[in-house]
Every structure is written in C-alpha cells, then in structure tokens.
mmCIF file of C-alpha atoms in Angstrom:
data_model
loop_
_atom_site.group_PDB
_atom_site.id
_atom_site.type_symbol
_atom_site.label_atom_id
_atom_site.label_comp_id
_atom_site.label_asym_id
_atom_site.label_seq_id
_atom_site.Cartn_x
_atom_site.Cartn_y
_atom_site.Cartn_z
ATOM 1 C CA SER F 1 -8.062 33.223 -55.418
ATOM 2 C CA LEU F 2 -4.859 34.860 -54.300
ATOM 3 C CA LEU F 3 -1.458 33.054 -54.209
ATOM 4 C CA GLN F 4 1.027 34.681 -51.893
ATOM 5 C CA ARG F 5 4.792 34.401 -52.188
ATOM 6 C CA ASN F 6 6.440 31.983 -49.838
ATOM 7 C CA GLY F 7 9.315 33.934 -48.255
ATOM 8 C CA ALA F 8 10.786 30.808 -46.815
ATOM 9 C CA TYR F 9 11.030 28.807 -49.983
ATOM 10 C CA PHE F 10 14.258 26.904 -50.163
ATOM 11 C CA GLU F 11 15.418 28.150 -53.628
ATOM 12 C CA GLU F 12 16.874 31.598 -53.079
ATOM 13 C CA GLY F 13 15.080 34.395 -54.951
ATOM 14 C CA LEU F 14 12.077 32.269 -55.967
ATOM 15 C CA PRO F 15 9.293 32.893 -56.526
ATOM 16 C CA LEU F 16 9.868 36.145 -58.304
ATOM 17 C CA LEU F 17 6.357 37.583 -57.871
ATOM 18 C CA ASP F 18 4.887 38.633 -54.547
ATOM 19 C CA ARG F 19 1.483 37.325 -55.448
ATOM 20 C CA ILE F 20 -0.668 36.007 -58.264
ATOM 21 C CA ALA F 21 -4.452 36.645 -58.448
ATOM 22 C CA VAL F 22 -6.381 34.014 -60.287
ATOM 23 C CA ARG F 23 -9.842 35.177 -61.562
ATOM 24 C CA VAL F 24 -12.412 32.570 -62.476
ATOM 25 C CA ILE F 25 -14.524 33.936 -65.390
ATOM 26 C CA GLU F 26 -16.729 31.215 -66.778
ATOM 27 C CA GLU F 27 -17.755 32.905 -70.068
ATOM 28 C CA GLU F 28 -14.817 32.970 -72.523
ATOM 29 C CA GLN F 29 -15.900 36.253 -74.207
ATOM 30 C CA SER F 30 -15.720 37.959 -70.793
ATOM 31 C CA ARG F 31 -12.313 36.337 -70.126
ATOM 32 C CA PHE F 32 -10.992 37.742 -73.393
ATOM 33 C CA ALA F 33 -12.514 41.154 -72.709
ATOM 34 C CA ALA F 34 -10.870 41.270 -69.273
ATOM 35 C CA PHE F 35 -7.491 40.460 -70.812
ATOM 36 C CA ALA F 36 -7.850 42.788 -73.863
ATOM 37 C CA THR F 37 -8.723 45.797 -71.566
ATOM 38 C CA GLY F 38 -5.828 45.211 -69.377
ATOM 39 C CA THR F 39 -7.752 43.874 -66.340
ATOM 40 C CA ALA F 40 -5.861 40.661 -66.628
ATOM 41 C CA ASP F 41 -2.136 40.118 -67.485
ATOM 42 C CA VAL F 42 -2.468 36.566 -68.925
ATOM 43 C CA PHE F 43 -5.186 34.837 -70.897
ATOM 44 C CA VAL F 44 -5.448 31.220 -72.294
ATOM 45 C CA ALA F 45 -7.168 31.369 -75.623
ATOM 46 C CA SER F 46 -9.333 28.634 -77.179
ATOM 47 C CA PRO F 47 -9.298 27.920 -80.944
ATOM 48 C CA ALA F 48 -12.344 30.193 -81.198
ATOM 49 C CA TYR F 49 -10.300 33.209 -80.164
ATOM 50 C CA ALA F 50 -7.012 32.237 -81.946
ATOM 51 C CA GLY F 51 -7.843 34.457 -84.905
ATOM 52 C CA GLN F 52 -8.479 37.513 -82.820
ATOM 53 C CA VAL F 53 -5.264 36.940 -80.900
ATOM 54 C CA GLN F 54 -3.249 36.536 -84.061
ATOM 55 C CA GLN F 55 -4.678 39.822 -85.474
ATOM 56 C CA ARG F 56 -3.191 41.607 -82.425
ATOM 57 C CA SER F 57 0.040 39.580 -82.260
ATOM 58 C CA GLN F 58 2.139 42.822 -82.339
ATOM 59 C CA GLU F 59 0.567 43.895 -79.082
ATOM 60 C CA TRP F 60 0.783 40.645 -77.128
ATOM 61 C CA THR F 61 3.258 37.840 -76.586
ATOM 62 C CA THR F 62 1.936 34.362 -77.352
ATOM 63 C CA TYR F 63 3.143 30.880 -76.245
ATOM 64 C CA LEU F 64 1.891 27.516 -77.347
ATOM 65 C CA SER F 65 2.000 24.816 -74.587
ATOM 66 C CA ARG F 66 1.675 21.211 -75.845
ATOM 67 C CA GLN F 67 -0.021 18.906 -73.440
ATOM 68 C CA ALA F 68 -1.043 15.317 -74.335
ATOM 69 C CA GLY F 69 -3.998 13.803 -72.364
ATOM 70 C CA ARG F 70 -6.497 16.302 -73.627
ATOM 71 C CA GLY F 71 -8.144 16.664 -77.034
ATOM 72 C CA VAL F 72 -10.373 14.831 -79.597
ATOM 73 C CA VAL F 73 -10.138 11.041 -79.793
ATOM 74 C CA LEU F 74 -11.232 8.934 -82.784
ATOM 75 C CA ALA F 75 -11.779 5.428 -81.610
ATOM 76 C CA LEU F 76 -12.486 2.357 -83.682
ATOM 77 C CA ASN F 77 -14.479 -0.446 -81.984
ATOM 78 C CA THR F 78 -12.642 -3.719 -82.565
ATOM 79 C CA SER F 79 -15.600 -5.851 -81.511
ATOM 80 C CA ARG F 80 -17.962 -4.379 -84.120
ATOM 81 C CA PRO F 81 -17.962 -4.919 -87.931
ATOM 82 C CA PRO F 82 -16.365 -3.609 -90.055
ATOM 83 C CA PHE F 83 -13.633 -2.553 -87.580
ATOM 84 C CA ASP F 84 -13.211 -6.026 -86.146
ATOM 85 C CA ASN F 85 -11.018 -6.364 -89.265
ATOM 86 C CA ALA F 86 -7.525 -4.801 -88.678
ATOM 87 C CA MET F 87 -7.140 -4.072 -92.307
ATOM 88 C CA VAL F 88 -10.262 -1.977 -92.411
ATOM 89 C CA ARG F 89 -9.084 -0.085 -89.321
ATOM 90 C CA LYS F 90 -5.750 0.619 -90.991
ATOM 91 C CA ALA F 91 -7.546 1.851 -94.116
ATOM 92 C CA ALA F 92 -9.627 4.215 -92.072
ATOM 93 C CA LEU F 93 -6.556 5.843 -90.421
ATOM 94 C CA LYS F 94 -4.719 6.059 -93.873
ATOM 95 C CA ALA F 95 -7.713 8.073 -95.131
ATOM 96 C CA LEU F 96 -7.226 10.857 -92.545
ATOM 97 C CA ASP F 97 -5.093 13.985 -92.651
ATOM 98 C CA PRO F 98 -5.137 15.130 -89.035
ATOM 99 C CA TRP F 99 -2.448 17.815 -89.661
ATOM 100 C CA ALA F 100 -4.936 19.588 -91.986
ATOM 101 C CA TYR F 101 -7.593 19.275 -89.163
ATOM 102 C CA VAL F 102 -5.244 20.953 -86.753
ATOM 103 C CA ARG F 103 -4.374 23.680 -89.136
ATOM 104 C CA GLU F 104 -7.740 24.339 -90.664
ATOM 105 C CA VAL F 105 -10.280 23.472 -87.979
ATOM 106 C CA TRP F 106 -8.314 24.005 -84.727
ATOM 107 C CA HIS F 107 -6.390 27.124 -85.876
ATOM 108 C CA GLY F 108 -3.119 25.473 -85.319
ATOM 109 C CA LEU F 109 -3.801 25.064 -81.559
ATOM 110 C CA GLY F 110 -3.068 21.389 -81.345
ATOM 111 C CA PHE F 111 -0.905 18.480 -82.522
ATOM 112 C CA VAL F 112 -1.373 14.895 -83.656
ATOM 113 C CA SER F 113 -0.718 12.059 -81.154
ATOM 114 C CA LEU F 114 -2.032 8.930 -79.436
ATOM 115 C CA GLY F 115 -3.121 10.986 -76.506
ATOM 116 C CA VAL F 116 -0.669 9.557 -73.906
ATOM 117 C CA PRO F 117 0.307 12.215 -71.389
ATOM 118 C CA VAL F 118 4.126 12.355 -71.076
ATOM 119 C CA GLN F 119 6.630 14.492 -69.149
ATOM 120 C CA GLU F 120 8.290 15.813 -72.306
ATOM 121 C CA ALA F 121 7.645 15.971 -76.007
ATOM 122 C CA GLN F 122 10.508 13.520 -76.786
ATOM 123 C CA TRP F 123 8.420 10.749 -75.347
ATOM 124 C CA LEU F 124 5.858 11.176 -78.080
ATOM 125 C CA LEU F 125 6.214 9.632 -81.614
ATOM 126 C CA PRO F 126 7.618 12.127 -84.063
ATOM 127 C CA GLU F 127 5.558 13.352 -87.005
ATOM 128 C CA GLU F 128 7.625 11.454 -89.571
ATOM 129 C CA GLU F 129 6.717 8.146 -87.830
ATOM 130 C CA LEU F 130 3.036 9.063 -87.359
ATOM 131 C CA ARG F 131 2.814 9.840 -91.122
ATOM 132 C CA GLN F 132 3.687 6.193 -91.928
ATOM 133 C CA TYR F 133 0.183 5.184 -90.746
ATOM 134 C CA LEU F 134 -1.873 8.253 -91.774
ATOM 135 C CA ASP F 135 -2.634 10.689 -94.559
ATOM 136 C CA ASP F 136 -2.355 8.318 -97.555
ATOM 137 C CA PRO F 137 -5.794 8.074 -99.224
ATOM 138 C CA ALA F 138 -4.374 6.166 -102.198
ATOM 139 C CA GLU F 139 -3.094 3.412 -99.745
ATOM 140 C CA ALA F 140 -6.448 3.487 -97.931
ATOM 141 C CA LYS F 141 -8.179 2.593 -101.171
ATOM 142 C CA ARG F 142 -5.696 -0.134 -102.027
ATOM 143 C CA LEU F 143 -6.217 -1.761 -98.591
ATOM 144 C CA LEU F 144 -9.956 -1.736 -99.035
ATOM 145 C CA ASP F 145 -9.573 -3.180 -102.561
ATOM 146 C CA SER F 146 -7.384 -5.938 -101.174
ATOM 147 C CA LEU F 147 -10.158 -7.114 -98.841
ATOM 148 C CA GLY F 148 -12.129 -8.463 -101.789
ATOM 149 C CA VAL F 149 -15.540 -7.537 -100.103
ATOM 150 C CA PHE F 150 -18.553 -5.646 -101.217
ATOM 151 C CA ARG F 151 -17.852 -1.988 -101.417
ATOM 152 C CA PRO F 152 -18.414 0.514 -100.072
ATOM 153 C CA LEU F 153 -18.256 -0.533 -96.450
ATOM 154 C CA ARG F 154 -21.074 1.178 -94.542
ATOM 155 C CA PHE F 155 -20.951 2.029 -90.839
ATOM 156 C CA GLY F 156 -22.050 4.727 -88.387
ATOM 157 C CA MET F 157 -19.846 7.254 -86.666
ATOM 158 C CA THR F 158 -21.068 8.499 -83.251
ATOM 159 C CA VAL F 159 -20.107 12.214 -82.815
ATOM 160 C CA GLY F 160 -20.138 13.984 -79.417
ATOM 161 C CA ASP F 161 -21.473 17.574 -79.656
ATOM 162 C CA PHE F 162 -18.906 19.269 -77.640
ATOM 163 C CA GLY F 163 -18.911 22.468 -79.610
ATOM 164 C CA PRO F 164 -18.701 23.769 -83.178
ATOM 165 C CA GLU F 165 -15.104 22.773 -83.739
ATOM 166 C CA PHE F 166 -15.941 19.160 -82.865
ATOM 167 C CA LEU F 167 -18.852 19.119 -85.393
ATOM 168 C CA THR F 168 -16.740 20.736 -88.186
ATOM 169 C CA LEU F 169 -13.962 18.190 -87.491
ATOM 170 C CA ALA F 170 -16.438 15.345 -87.734
ATOM 171 C CA GLN F 171 -17.558 16.640 -91.155
ATOM 172 C CA ARG F 172 -13.856 16.696 -92.342
ATOM 173 C CA VAL F 173 -13.332 13.124 -91.047
ATOM 174 C CA GLU F 174 -16.516 11.966 -92.789
ATOM 175 C CA GLN F 175 -15.375 13.625 -96.072
ATOM 176 C CA ASP F 176 -12.001 11.949 -96.008
ATOM 177 C CA LEU F 177 -13.406 8.484 -95.104
ATOM 178 C CA LYS F 178 -15.999 8.742 -97.950
ATOM 179 C CA ALA F 179 -13.276 9.887 -100.465
ATOM 180 C CA ALA F 180 -11.338 6.695 -99.571
ATOM 181 C CA GLY F 181 -14.323 4.474 -100.334
ATOM 182 C CA PHE F 182 -16.194 4.154 -97.095
ATOM 183 C CA ASP F 183 -19.905 4.667 -96.805
ATOM 184 C CA LEU F 184 -20.798 6.215 -93.365
ATOM 185 C CA TYR F 185 -23.503 8.179 -91.636
ATOM 186 C CA THR F 186 -23.018 10.249 -88.527
ATOM 187 C CA THR F 187 -25.051 10.391 -85.377
ATOM 188 C CA GLN F 188 -24.701 13.477 -83.119
ATOM 189 C CA VAL F 189 -25.293 13.059 -79.445
ATOM 190 C CA ASN F 190 -24.982 15.435 -76.516
ATOM 191 C CA PRO F 191 -22.077 15.070 -74.053
ATOM 192 C CA THR F 192 -24.051 13.018 -71.608
ATOM 193 C CA GLN F 193 -25.298 10.622 -74.298
ATOM 194 C CA TYR F 194 -21.747 10.342 -75.691
ATOM 195 C CA ALA F 195 -20.276 9.236 -72.204
ATOM 196 C CA GLU F 196 -23.142 6.773 -71.743
ATOM 197 C CA THR F 197 -23.150 5.311 -75.434
ATOM 198 C CA VAL F 198 -19.411 5.274 -76.076
ATOM 199 C CA TRP F 199 -17.507 5.092 -72.792
ATOM 200 C CA ARG F 200 -19.994 3.022 -70.691
ATOM 201 C CA GLN F 201 -21.805 0.895 -73.083
ATOM 202 C CA GLY F 202 -19.239 0.732 -75.956
ATOM 203 C CA ASP F 203 -22.201 0.933 -78.339
ATOM 204 C CA TYR F 204 -20.628 2.346 -81.347
ATOM 205 C CA GLN F 205 -18.597 1.429 -84.526
ATOM 206 C CA ILE F 206 -16.452 4.518 -84.755
ATOM 207 C CA SER F 207 -16.606 7.522 -82.371
ATOM 208 C CA LEU F 208 -15.302 10.969 -82.260
ATOM 209 C CA GLY F 209 -15.516 12.965 -79.157
ATOM 210 C CA VAL F 210 -13.690 14.531 -76.231
ATOM 211 C CA LEU F 211 -10.749 12.702 -74.544
ATOM 212 C CA PRO F 212 -11.247 12.487 -70.806
ATOM 213 C CA PRO F 213 -8.609 14.690 -69.157
ATOM 214 C CA THR F 214 -5.726 12.743 -67.877
ATOM 215 C CA SER F 215 -2.350 13.894 -66.399
ATOM 216 C CA THR F 216 -0.222 10.773 -66.222
ATOM 217 C CA PRO F 217 0.530 7.839 -68.485
ATOM 218 C CA ASN F 218 -0.981 5.319 -66.039
ATOM 219 C CA SER F 219 -4.267 7.369 -65.698
ATOM 220 C CA TYR F 220 -4.613 7.247 -69.446
ATOM 221 C CA LEU F 221 -3.373 3.743 -70.334
ATOM 222 C CA PHE F 222 -4.906 1.607 -67.642
ATOM 223 C CA PRO F 223 -8.563 2.720 -67.677
ATOM 224 C CA ILE F 224 -8.798 3.559 -71.383
ATOM 225 C CA LEU F 225 -6.575 1.081 -73.181
ATOM 226 C CA HIS F 226 -5.862 -1.988 -70.943
ATOM 227 C CA THR F 227 -8.025 -5.050 -71.612
ATOM 228 C CA ARG F 228 -9.275 -5.028 -68.005
ATOM 229 C CA GLY F 229 -9.469 -1.280 -67.864
ATOM 230 C CA ARG F 230 -12.529 0.555 -66.655
ATOM 231 C CA TRP F 231 -13.509 1.466 -70.259
ATOM 232 C CA ASN F 232 -11.251 -0.437 -72.651
ATOM 233 C CA LEU F 233 -12.507 2.051 -75.204
ATOM 234 C CA VAL F 234 -11.708 0.081 -78.358
ATOM 235 C CA ASP F 235 -12.881 -3.247 -76.832
ATOM 236 C CA HIS F 236 -9.629 -5.099 -77.611
ATOM 237 C CA GLN F 237 -8.137 -8.325 -76.319
ATOM 238 C CA ASP F 238 -4.499 -7.402 -76.910
ATOM 239 C CA GLN F 239 -2.183 -9.230 -74.508
ATOM 240 C CA GLU F 240 0.884 -7.624 -75.928
ATOM 241 C CA LEU F 241 -0.534 -4.110 -75.355
ATOM 242 C CA ASP F 242 -1.403 -5.095 -71.826
ATOM 243 C CA ARG F 243 2.070 -6.272 -71.279
ATOM 244 C CA LEU F 244 3.633 -3.051 -72.459
ATOM 245 C CA ILE F 245 1.282 -0.973 -70.355
ATOM 246 C CA GLU F 246 2.020 -2.999 -67.216
ATOM 247 C CA ALA F 247 5.810 -2.926 -67.808
ATOM 248 C CA GLN F 248 5.966 0.808 -68.176
ATOM 249 C CA ALA F 249 4.099 1.303 -64.892
ATOM 250 C CA VAL F 250 6.833 -0.425 -62.908
ATOM 251 C CA GLU F 251 9.823 0.742 -64.872
ATOM 252 C CA ALA F 252 12.052 3.071 -62.723
ATOM 253 C CA ASP F 253 14.567 3.997 -65.406
ATOM 254 C CA PRO F 254 13.249 7.065 -67.321
ATOM 255 C CA GLN F 255 14.922 6.110 -70.631
ATOM 256 C CA ALA F 256 13.629 2.580 -70.490
ATOM 257 C CA ARG F 257 10.161 3.764 -69.641
ATOM 258 C CA ARG F 258 10.341 6.239 -72.559
ATOM 259 C CA GLU F 259 11.069 3.287 -74.913
ATOM 260 C CA LEU F 260 8.111 1.376 -73.549
ATOM 261 C CA LEU F 261 5.771 4.290 -74.041
ATOM 262 C CA MET F 262 7.059 4.679 -77.578
ATOM 263 C CA GLU F 263 6.298 0.966 -78.250
ATOM 264 C CA ILE F 264 2.806 1.411 -76.809
ATOM 265 C CA GLN F 265 2.150 4.265 -79.168
ATOM 266 C CA ARG F 266 3.469 2.216 -82.160
ATOM 267 C CA ARG F 267 1.300 -0.697 -81.108
ATOM 268 C CA LEU F 268 -1.830 1.562 -81.072
ATOM 269 C CA LEU F 269 -0.984 2.639 -84.686
ATOM 270 C CA GLU F 270 0.010 -0.827 -85.940
ATOM 271 C CA GLN F 271 -3.295 -2.182 -84.726
ATOM 272 C CA ALA F 272 -5.095 1.025 -85.798
ATOM 273 C CA TYR F 273 -7.076 1.165 -82.472
ATOM 274 C CA LEU F 274 -7.434 4.909 -82.169
ATOM 275 C CA LEU F 275 -5.999 8.373 -82.957
ATOM 276 C CA VAL F 276 -6.095 11.663 -81.209
ATOM 277 C CA PRO F 277 -6.161 13.804 -84.395
ATOM 278 C CA VAL F 278 -6.263 17.042 -82.305
ATOM 279 C CA THR F 279 -4.303 16.869 -79.080
ATOM 280 C CA SER F 280 -4.961 20.075 -77.193
ATOM 281 C CA SER F 281 -2.321 22.865 -77.104
ATOM 282 C CA ASP F 282 -2.971 25.944 -74.947
ATOM 283 C CA MET F 283 -2.317 29.337 -76.456
ATOM 284 C CA TRP F 284 -1.119 31.536 -73.649
ATOM 285 C CA VAL F 285 -1.320 35.258 -74.331
ATOM 286 C CA ALA F 286 0.374 37.808 -72.233
ATOM 287 C CA TRP F 287 1.011 41.571 -72.210
ATOM 288 C CA PRO F 288 4.668 42.557 -72.929
ATOM 289 C CA HIS F 289 5.244 43.508 -69.323
ATOM 290 C CA VAL F 290 4.903 39.867 -68.292
ATOM 291 C CA LYS F 291 8.373 38.400 -68.401
ATOM 292 C CA GLY F 292 9.714 34.839 -67.993
ATOM 293 C CA LEU F 293 6.344 33.094 -68.836
ATOM 294 C CA TYR F 294 7.239 29.696 -70.417
ATOM 295 C CA PRO F 295 4.359 27.405 -69.481
ATOM 296 C CA ASN F 296 5.112 23.745 -69.333
ATOM 297 C CA THR F 297 1.912 22.071 -68.325
ATOM 298 C CA ALA F 298 2.912 18.473 -68.911
ATOM 299 C CA LEU F 299 1.918 16.182 -66.072
ATOM 300 C CA SER F 300 0.124 19.103 -64.478
ATOM 301 C CA GLU F 301 3.293 21.065 -63.840
ATOM 302 C CA TYR F 302 2.925 24.622 -62.534
ATOM 303 C CA PHE F 303 6.361 25.638 -61.236
ATOM 304 C CA TYR F 304 6.890 27.865 -64.200
ATOM 305 C CA TRP F 305 4.775 30.489 -62.315
ATOM 306 C CA ALA F 306 7.651 30.851 -59.912
ATOM 307 C CA LYS F 307 9.921 32.288 -62.590
ATOM 308 C CA VAL F 308 7.499 34.929 -63.923
ATOM 309 C CA TRP F 309 8.109 38.605 -63.155
ATOM 310 C CA LEU F 310 6.602 41.913 -64.248
ATOM 311 C CA GLU F 311 8.534 44.659 -66.016
ATOM 312 C CA ARG F 312 6.653 48.028 -66.050
#
C-alpha cells in the first residue's frame, strides 16, 4: 500500500516524507532479503534474525521499541491443584529467571512484565520491584518446604507450539521449576488446541503460550483478568482485583490512573496469578539514510512516521 503526504495537515512541515510504501511480504526470510539488498529501507526483525542484524550492526541503525500487550504469558490456574494454593503459585514464580529467558532465548528482544499495555514505560513496574517476586530459587524451595506436604508436587504444563523460541522457553521454565522442587510434565499443543484448551475451556494447571494482542489497558484487563471477563484466564474470584480494574477504567486523571495500573500489576504478582516472562519488543532496523525514526508503538501509536526523512 502507498501512503501519500497530506499537504493540508495542520502542523506545518509535517509529515516530512512525500510518501511511504508498505510492502507485505509474508515470509520473514524474504522480508530480510528485501531489506538486506536495499529494496526496503526499514525492517522489523524477529528474535530469529536478531543475530544476523547484530553481525551487521555497523552497516545498519537499530532501535528497540518496547510494547506491552504482546508476548509470552505464563498462567497459573487458581482453580486447579496445586495452584489453588497461593503459596505454591508464589514458589513457582520465585523459581523463574525471566531475565535470563529474554537474554538467552529471545536474543534480548523483550522485557519482563505483567503484560498490561500502557502509554509509556513509566506505567510499568520497574525491574527492581519485579525481582522481589521472581528469580529466587532458594526462596522457592523454602516456600515449598513450609507447606509440609508430600514433595515433589507434580503437575502438567500445557505449552502452545507457537514456534521454536516458545518451545525452548518452555524447556527453560521446566528446568527452573524442577530445580526448585516441582515435578512436572509438559504437553505440547498446536495453536488451535491451545486456544481451545487454555483460553476457552480453562483446562490446564499451568500454561505457557502466546498472549493475545491487545493495545489498551481495558482490552487486556477486562477480558483476561476480570472475574466476569470473557476468559478470566487464571479462573480467580478476586474482588479486589476487579475493583482496581473497574476503577482505572473510569479514572480521568492520568497520574491517578497510572497508580491504579501499578497497583493492579502488584496485585497480580502478590497473588502470583501470571507472568509475561517475555513481553515483545520490536527490533527496527534501518539503513543509515533513514533519519528521525524513533518508533513508539505503545497503544498502537504511529505518528512517529510523520517525523521520518531520508538523507541521501
């Protein structure tokens, strides 16, 4: 498709380009080839191509755009043993090192979050606060020991086969949980089976799969995390979480809404409902003649294209 410059746009001088041609190339290898040969000026690389991009980093300019609302979600079903016990859920999260997953499995193209789409990064919990609930295997073992139940706790993890990175990530999660004292087996299902089993039926104990794309806090919080939501992914009956979700939806003051969204994220961690160990970050790659490209895709923003120009 071809986007033409609007000469009557009310901001003087914008947009800077006369036109932008968007080429839809379904196969990623072909997309990368089109960019590498100069047929395209800009390319968005997946984790599979991050290594090749980094090898040619002196030739190209790269930008990492963080966008919550997309990625991999690890959900713990609160209505199924053993995760009907909050202490067990907390131990499971403590066993995980999602920063290692991002670095070693996703080639650095992601970040750790609770998945809530927000308008700016300051509305997400900082890493130092996230780490209070994660990446502490010794504490995970202590929590399990404190339960005084037969060990190890055995359960199944339903894994969606959304690509090789997902399956490698599942292996890492399995290793960390077993190291903490859990005994689990994994069941791989195709994307259609995953949607039916996990999202529609809620027939799982712990699941790892794709996070449905969402672009606003409400489109994420109400269907996925509200008690009366379309999915209520973790099958909770948490009136306090519902109250916070409803309150942020009607809050007009940005600062007050930010605080409510932060409290929602804390609630999700305190109750150990879920984690988005790899929240998608897009690696934008451009040739040096592309100037002014600073993509901010939060909440489906696209105005950054108006400030891009070419210098040949």
